[in-house]
CSV table of C-alpha atoms and ligand atoms in Angstrom, one decimal:
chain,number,residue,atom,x,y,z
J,258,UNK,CA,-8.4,-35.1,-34.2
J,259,UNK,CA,-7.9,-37.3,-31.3
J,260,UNK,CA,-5.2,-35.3,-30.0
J,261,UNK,CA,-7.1,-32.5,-30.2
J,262,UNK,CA,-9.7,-34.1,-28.0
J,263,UNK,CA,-7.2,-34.9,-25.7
J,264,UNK,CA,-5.6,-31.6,-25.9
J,265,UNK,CA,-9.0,-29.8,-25.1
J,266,UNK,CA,-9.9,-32.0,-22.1
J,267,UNK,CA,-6.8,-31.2,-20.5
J,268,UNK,CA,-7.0,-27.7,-20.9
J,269,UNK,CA,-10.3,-28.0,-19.5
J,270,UNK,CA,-9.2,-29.7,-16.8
J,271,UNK,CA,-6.4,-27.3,-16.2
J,272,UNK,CA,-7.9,-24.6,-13.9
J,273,UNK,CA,-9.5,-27.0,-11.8
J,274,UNK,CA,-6.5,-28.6,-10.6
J,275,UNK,CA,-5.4,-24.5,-9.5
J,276,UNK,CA,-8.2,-23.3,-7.8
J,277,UNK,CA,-6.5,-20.4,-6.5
J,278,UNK,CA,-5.7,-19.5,-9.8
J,279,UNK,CA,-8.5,-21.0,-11.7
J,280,UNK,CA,-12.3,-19.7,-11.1
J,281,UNK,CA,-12.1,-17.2,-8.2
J,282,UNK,CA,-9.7,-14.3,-8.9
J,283,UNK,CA,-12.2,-10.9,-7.6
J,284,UNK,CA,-10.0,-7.7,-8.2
J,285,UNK,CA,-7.6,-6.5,-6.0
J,286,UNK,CA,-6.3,-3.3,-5.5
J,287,UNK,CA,-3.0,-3.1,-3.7
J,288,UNK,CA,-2.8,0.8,-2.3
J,289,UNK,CA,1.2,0.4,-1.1
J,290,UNK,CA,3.7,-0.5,-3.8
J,291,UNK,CA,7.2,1.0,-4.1
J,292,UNK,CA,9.4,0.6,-7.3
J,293,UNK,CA,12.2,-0.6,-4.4
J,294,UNK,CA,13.6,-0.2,-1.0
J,295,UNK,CA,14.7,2.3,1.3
J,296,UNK,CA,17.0,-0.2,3.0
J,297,UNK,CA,20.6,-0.6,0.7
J,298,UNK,CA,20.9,-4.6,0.2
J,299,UNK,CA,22.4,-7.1,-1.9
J,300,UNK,CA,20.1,-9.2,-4.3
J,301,UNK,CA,19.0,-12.3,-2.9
J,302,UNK,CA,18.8,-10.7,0.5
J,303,UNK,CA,15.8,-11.8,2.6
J,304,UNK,CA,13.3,-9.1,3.5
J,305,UNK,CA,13.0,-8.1,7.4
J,306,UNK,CA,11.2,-9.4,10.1
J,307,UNK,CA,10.0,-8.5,13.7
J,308,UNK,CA,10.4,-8.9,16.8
J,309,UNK,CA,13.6,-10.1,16.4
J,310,UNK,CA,15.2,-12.6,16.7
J,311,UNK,CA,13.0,-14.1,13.7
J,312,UNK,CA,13.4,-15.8,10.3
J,313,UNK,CA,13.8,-13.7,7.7
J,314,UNK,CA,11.8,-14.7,4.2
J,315,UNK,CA,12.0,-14.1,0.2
J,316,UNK,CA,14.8,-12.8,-1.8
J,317,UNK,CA,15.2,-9.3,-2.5
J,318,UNK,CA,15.3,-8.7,-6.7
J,319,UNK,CA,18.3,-7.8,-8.1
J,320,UNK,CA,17.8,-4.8,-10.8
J,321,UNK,CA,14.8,-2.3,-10.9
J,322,UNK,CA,13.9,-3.6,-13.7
J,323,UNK,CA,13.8,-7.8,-12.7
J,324,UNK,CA,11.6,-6.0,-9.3
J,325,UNK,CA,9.4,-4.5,-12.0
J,326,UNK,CA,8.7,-8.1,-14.1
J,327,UNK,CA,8.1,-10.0,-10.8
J,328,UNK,CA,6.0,-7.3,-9.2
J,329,UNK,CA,4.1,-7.5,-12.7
J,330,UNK,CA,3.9,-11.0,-12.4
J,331,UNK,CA,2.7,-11.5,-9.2
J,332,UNK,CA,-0.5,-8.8,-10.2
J,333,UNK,CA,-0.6,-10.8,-12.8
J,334,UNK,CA,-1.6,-13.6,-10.6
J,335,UNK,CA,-3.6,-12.3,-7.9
J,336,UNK,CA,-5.7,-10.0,-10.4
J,337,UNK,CA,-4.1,-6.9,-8.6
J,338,UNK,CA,-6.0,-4.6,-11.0
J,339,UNK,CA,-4.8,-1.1,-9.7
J,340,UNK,CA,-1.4,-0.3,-7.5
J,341,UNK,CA,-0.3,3.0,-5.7
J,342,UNK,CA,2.6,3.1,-6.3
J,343,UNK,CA,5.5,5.3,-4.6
J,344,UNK,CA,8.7,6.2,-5.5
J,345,UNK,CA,11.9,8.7,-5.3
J,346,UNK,CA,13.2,8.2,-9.1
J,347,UNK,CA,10.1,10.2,-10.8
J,348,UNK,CA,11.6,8.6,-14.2
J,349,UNK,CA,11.6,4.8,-12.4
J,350,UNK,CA,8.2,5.6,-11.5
J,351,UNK,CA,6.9,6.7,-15.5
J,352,UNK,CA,8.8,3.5,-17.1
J,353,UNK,CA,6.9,1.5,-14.3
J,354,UNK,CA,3.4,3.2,-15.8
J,355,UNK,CA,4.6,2.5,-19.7
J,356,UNK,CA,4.9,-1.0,-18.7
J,357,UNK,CA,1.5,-1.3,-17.6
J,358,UNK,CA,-0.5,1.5,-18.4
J,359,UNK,CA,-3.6,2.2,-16.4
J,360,UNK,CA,-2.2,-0.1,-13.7
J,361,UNK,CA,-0.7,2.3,-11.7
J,362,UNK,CA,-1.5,5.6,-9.2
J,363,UNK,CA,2.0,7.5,-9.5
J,364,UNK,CA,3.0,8.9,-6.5
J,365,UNK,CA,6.6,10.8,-5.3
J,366,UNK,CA,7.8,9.0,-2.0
J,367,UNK,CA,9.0,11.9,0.6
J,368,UNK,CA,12.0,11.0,2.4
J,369,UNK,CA,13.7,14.2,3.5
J,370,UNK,CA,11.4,17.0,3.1
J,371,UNK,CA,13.7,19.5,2.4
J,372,UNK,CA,15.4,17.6,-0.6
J,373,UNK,CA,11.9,17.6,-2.9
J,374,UNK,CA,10.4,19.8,-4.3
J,375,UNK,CA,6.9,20.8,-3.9
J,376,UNK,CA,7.1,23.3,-6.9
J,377,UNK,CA,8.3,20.5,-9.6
J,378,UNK,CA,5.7,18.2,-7.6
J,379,UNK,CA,2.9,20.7,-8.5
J,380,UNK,CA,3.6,20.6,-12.1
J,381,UNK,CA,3.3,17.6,-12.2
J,382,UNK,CA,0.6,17.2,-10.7
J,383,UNK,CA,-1.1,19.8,-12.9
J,384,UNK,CA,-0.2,17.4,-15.8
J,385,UNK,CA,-1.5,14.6,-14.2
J,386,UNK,CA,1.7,12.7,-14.8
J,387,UNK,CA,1.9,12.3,-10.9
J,388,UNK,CA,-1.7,11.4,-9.0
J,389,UNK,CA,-1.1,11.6,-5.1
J,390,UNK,CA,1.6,12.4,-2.6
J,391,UNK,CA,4.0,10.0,-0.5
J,392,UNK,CA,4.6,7.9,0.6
J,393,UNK,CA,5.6,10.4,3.1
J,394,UNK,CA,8.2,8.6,5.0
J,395,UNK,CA,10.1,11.4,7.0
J,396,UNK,CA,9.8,9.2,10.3
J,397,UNK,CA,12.7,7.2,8.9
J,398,UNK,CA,14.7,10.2,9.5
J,399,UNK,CA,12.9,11.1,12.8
J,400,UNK,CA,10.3,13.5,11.4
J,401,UNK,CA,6.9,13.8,13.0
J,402,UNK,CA,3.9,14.4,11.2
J,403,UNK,CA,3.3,17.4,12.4
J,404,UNK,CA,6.3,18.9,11.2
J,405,UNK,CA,6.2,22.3,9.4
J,406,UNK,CA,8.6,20.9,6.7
J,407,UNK,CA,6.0,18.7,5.7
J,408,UNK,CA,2.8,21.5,5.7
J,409,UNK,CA,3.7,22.3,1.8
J,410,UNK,CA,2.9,18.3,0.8
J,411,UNK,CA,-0.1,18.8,2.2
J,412,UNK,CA,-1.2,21.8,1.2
J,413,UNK,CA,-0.7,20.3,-2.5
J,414,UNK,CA,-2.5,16.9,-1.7
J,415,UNK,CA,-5.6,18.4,-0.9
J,416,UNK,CA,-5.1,21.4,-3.5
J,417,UNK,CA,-5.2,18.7,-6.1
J,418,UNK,CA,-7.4,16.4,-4.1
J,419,UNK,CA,-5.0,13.5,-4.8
J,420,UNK,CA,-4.2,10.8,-1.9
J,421,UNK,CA,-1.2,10.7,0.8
J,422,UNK,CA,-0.2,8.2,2.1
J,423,UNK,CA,2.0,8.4,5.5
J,424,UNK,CA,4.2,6.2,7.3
J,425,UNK,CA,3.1,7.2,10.8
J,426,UNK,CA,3.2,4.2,13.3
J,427,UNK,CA,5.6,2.4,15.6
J,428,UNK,CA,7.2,0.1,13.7
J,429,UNK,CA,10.2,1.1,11.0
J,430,UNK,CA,12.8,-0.1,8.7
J,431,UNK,CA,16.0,-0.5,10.9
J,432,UNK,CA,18.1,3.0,10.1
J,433,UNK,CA,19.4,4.7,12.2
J,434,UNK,CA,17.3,8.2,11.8
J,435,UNK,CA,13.6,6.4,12.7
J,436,UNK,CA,12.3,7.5,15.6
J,437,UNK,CA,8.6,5.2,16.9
J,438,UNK,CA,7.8,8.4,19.4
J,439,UNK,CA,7.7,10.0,15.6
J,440,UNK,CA,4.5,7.8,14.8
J,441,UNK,CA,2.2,8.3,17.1
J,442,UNK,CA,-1.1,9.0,14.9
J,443,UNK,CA,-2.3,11.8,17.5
J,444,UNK,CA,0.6,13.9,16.1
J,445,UNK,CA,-1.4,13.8,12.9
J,446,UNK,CA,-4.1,15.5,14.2
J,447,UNK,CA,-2.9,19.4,13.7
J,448,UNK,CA,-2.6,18.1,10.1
J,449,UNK,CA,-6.2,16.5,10.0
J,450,UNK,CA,-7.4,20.2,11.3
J,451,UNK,CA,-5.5,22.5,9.0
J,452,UNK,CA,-6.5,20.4,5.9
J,453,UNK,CA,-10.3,19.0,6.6
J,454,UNK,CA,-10.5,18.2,2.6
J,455,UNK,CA,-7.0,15.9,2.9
J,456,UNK,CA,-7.6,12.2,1.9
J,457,UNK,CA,-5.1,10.7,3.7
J,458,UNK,CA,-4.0,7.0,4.9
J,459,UNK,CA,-2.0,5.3,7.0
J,460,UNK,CA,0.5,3.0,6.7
J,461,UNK,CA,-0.2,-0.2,9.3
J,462,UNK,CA,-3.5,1.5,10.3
J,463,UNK,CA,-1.0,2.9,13.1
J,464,UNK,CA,0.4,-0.5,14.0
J,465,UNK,CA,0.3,-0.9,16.9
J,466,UNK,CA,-0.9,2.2,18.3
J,467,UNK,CA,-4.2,0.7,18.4
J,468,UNK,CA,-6.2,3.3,20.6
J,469,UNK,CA,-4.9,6.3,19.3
J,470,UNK,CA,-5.7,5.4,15.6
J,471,UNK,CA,-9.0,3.9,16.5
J,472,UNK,CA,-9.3,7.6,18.3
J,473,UNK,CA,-8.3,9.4,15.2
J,474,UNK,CA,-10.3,7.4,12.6
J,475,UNK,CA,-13.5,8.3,14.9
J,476,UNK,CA,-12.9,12.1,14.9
J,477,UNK,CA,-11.7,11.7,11.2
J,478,UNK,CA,-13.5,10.4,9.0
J,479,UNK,CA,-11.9,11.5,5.9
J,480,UNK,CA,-8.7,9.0,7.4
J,481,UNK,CA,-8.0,5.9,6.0
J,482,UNK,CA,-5.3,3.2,7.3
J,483,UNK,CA,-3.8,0.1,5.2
J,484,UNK,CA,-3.1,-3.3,5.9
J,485,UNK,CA,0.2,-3.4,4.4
J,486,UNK,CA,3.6,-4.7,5.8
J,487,UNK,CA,2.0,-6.1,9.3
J,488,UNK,CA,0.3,-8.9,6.9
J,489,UNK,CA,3.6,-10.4,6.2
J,490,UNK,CA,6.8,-8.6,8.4
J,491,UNK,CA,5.1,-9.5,12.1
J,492,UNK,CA,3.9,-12.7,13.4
J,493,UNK,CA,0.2,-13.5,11.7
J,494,UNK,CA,-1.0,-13.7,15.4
J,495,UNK,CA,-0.2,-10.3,15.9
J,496,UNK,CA,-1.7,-9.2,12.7
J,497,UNK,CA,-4.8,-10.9,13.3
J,498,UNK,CA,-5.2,-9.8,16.8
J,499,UNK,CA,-4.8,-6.0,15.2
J,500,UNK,CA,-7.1,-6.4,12.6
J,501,UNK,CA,-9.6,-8.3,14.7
J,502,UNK,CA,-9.3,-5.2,17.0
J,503,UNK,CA,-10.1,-2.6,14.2
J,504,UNK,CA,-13.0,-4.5,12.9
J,505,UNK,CA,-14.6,-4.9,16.4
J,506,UNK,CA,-14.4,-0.9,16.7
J,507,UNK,CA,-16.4,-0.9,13.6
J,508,UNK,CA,-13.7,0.2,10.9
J,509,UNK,CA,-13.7,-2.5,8.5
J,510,UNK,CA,-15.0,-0.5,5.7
J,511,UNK,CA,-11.8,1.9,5.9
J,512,UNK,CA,-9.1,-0.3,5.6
J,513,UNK,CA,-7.3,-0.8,2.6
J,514,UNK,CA,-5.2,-4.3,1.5
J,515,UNK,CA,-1.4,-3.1,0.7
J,516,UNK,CA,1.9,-4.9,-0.6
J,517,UNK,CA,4.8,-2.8,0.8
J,518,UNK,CA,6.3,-5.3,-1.5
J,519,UNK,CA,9.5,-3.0,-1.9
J,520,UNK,CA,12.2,-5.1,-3.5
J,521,UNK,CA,10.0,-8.5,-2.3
J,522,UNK,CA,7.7,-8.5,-4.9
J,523,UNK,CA,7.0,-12.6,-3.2
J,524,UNK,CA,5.0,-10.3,-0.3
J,525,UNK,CA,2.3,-9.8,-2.8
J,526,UNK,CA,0.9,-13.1,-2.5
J,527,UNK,CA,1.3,-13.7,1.3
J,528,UNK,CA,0.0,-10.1,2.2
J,529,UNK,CA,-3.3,-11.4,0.0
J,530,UNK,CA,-3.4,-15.2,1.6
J,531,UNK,CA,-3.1,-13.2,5.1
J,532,UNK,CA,-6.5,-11.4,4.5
J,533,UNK,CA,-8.1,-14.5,2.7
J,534,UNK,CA,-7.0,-16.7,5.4
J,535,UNK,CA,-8.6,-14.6,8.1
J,536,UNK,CA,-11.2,-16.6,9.6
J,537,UNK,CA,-13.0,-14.9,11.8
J,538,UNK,CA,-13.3,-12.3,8.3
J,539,UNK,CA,-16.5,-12.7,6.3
J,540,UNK,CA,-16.5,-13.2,2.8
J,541,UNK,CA,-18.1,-9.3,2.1
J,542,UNK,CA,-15.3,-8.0,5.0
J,543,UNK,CA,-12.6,-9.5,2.8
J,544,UNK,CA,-14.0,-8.1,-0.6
J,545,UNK,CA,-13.7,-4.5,1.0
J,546,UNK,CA,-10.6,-5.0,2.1
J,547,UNK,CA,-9.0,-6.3,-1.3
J,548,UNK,CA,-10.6,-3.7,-3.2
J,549,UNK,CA,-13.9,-1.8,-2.3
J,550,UNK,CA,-12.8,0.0,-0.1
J,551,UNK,CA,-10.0,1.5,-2.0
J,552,UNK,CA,-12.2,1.8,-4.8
J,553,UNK,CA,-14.2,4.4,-2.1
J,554,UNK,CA,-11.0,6.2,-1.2
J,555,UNK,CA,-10.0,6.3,-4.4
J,556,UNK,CA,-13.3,7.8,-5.8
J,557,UNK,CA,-12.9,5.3,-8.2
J,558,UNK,CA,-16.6,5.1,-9.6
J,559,UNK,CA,-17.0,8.9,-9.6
J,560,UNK,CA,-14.1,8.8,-11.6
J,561,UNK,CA,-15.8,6.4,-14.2
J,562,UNK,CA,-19.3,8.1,-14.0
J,563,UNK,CA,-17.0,11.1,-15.0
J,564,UNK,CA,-15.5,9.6,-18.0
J,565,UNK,CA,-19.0,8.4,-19.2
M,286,LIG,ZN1,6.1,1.8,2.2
């Protein structure tokens, strides 16, 4: 009996001494996951950093599978209650969705245009087994977003009114195709005309093409921009001095928290501790960020009121 006493006390001590963990865990929703990397390393490799030189962090995961348990674990932990996630291997992607059910948006990532194809993509779609479009990361192989190669993804993203993420910005993993004239966001605005109904977001909000995104998220409204890698792969300076920059122009209830955790499933936690650390964020700014205003995007309680 005693020991049970004792037992009791200490697990109701137990969340106090982990605040982090214990009491104040709001949802999250994390809109840029990948099921890997485009980048070919060895486990245990750190992930990359800029500018260089700089110290590179965290230990890349060794099998899909072991990046699928940690990934799991770490939304787990930060109460990461929905995930877009983006991958090539269609079949990677479903056994990521019968692990967790519900957890994940499935989503094909678009490397070379030319080697996917939209007319699978549409049936899936139509059987809701996939539920948006990219990443679309053609800029790793030089490809602008106003490419024609790209106009069928598109046209099927806001056929099936699903969301697209796009890696259009300056920054890049280092292969040797990626071009940073390739991300400038005014090239996406031919695509913001031609498809008024897209939902669309961008990786990095643009990173750093500040003016140009903050010129295109004016005109558009319907554009979105995450807060994904720069949280974690740039100095926290420069982060902060973007995101400072975005909220000041007004755009703080359009910009989505996102991993980019890739094969670093360790980036989960400091891309969240970025955001919550922010100072000069309020407590409100840092709840839209994490999760209502992906929860917008998403349509997320339209969805629900339709289920009812
Ligand atoms: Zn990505």
């Amino acid at each position: 009996m005693k020991t049970l006493k004792i037992l009791s006390f200490l697990l109701f001590l137990g969340p106090l001494s982990v605040p982090s963990l214990g009491q104040d865990r709001p949802p999250i929703i994390d809109m840029h996951m990948h099921i890997g990397a485009p980048l070919n390393l060895p486990a245990g490799a750190p992930a990359p950093c800029l500018p260089q030189p700089c110290i590179r962090k965290g230990q890349a995961t060794a099998t899909p599978s072991d990046n699928l348990e940690k990934t799991l674990e770490a939304m787990e932990r930060y109460n990461i209650v929905k995930g877009f996630l983006s991958g090539l291997d269609l079949n990677e992607l479903r056994k990521w969705a019968e692990e967790a059910p519900d957890r994940f948006i499935l989503s094909p990532f678009i490397h070379e245009p030319e080697k996917a194809d939209p007319e699978e993509l549409r049936q899936q779609l139509e059987a809701k087994s996939l539920a948006g479009i990219g990443e679309i990361g053609s800029q790793l192989v030089g490809i602008a977003p106003n490419d024609p190669r790209l106009e069928p993804y598109f046209a099927l993203a806001e056929e099936f009114d699903v969301p697209v993420l796009i890696h259009t910005e300056g920054i890049g993993p280092p292969v040797p195709g990626f071009r940073s004239a390739a991300g400038s966001p005014l090239l996406l605005e031919e695509v913001m005309v031609s498809h008024p109904k897209l939902r669309i977001f961008v990786e990095n909000t643009g990173y750093p093409y500040l003016d140009e995104m903050i010129a295109m998220m004016y005109q558009y409204p319907q554009l979105y921009g995450d807060l994904s890698t720069i949280t974690w792969i740039i100095p926290r300076s420069a982060f902060y001095d973007y995101l400072k920059r975005l909220m000041e122009a007004g755009l703080g209830k359009r910009l989505m928290f996102g991993s980019d955790q890739m094969r670093w499933p360790e980036m989960i936690g400091k891309g969240v501790e970025a955001i919550k650390e922010a100072d000069f964020l309020t407590g409100d700014q840092k709840r839209d960020i994490l999760h209502d205003n992906a929860a917008n995007f998403l349509q997320m309680d339209s969805e629900s009121k339709g289920q009812q």
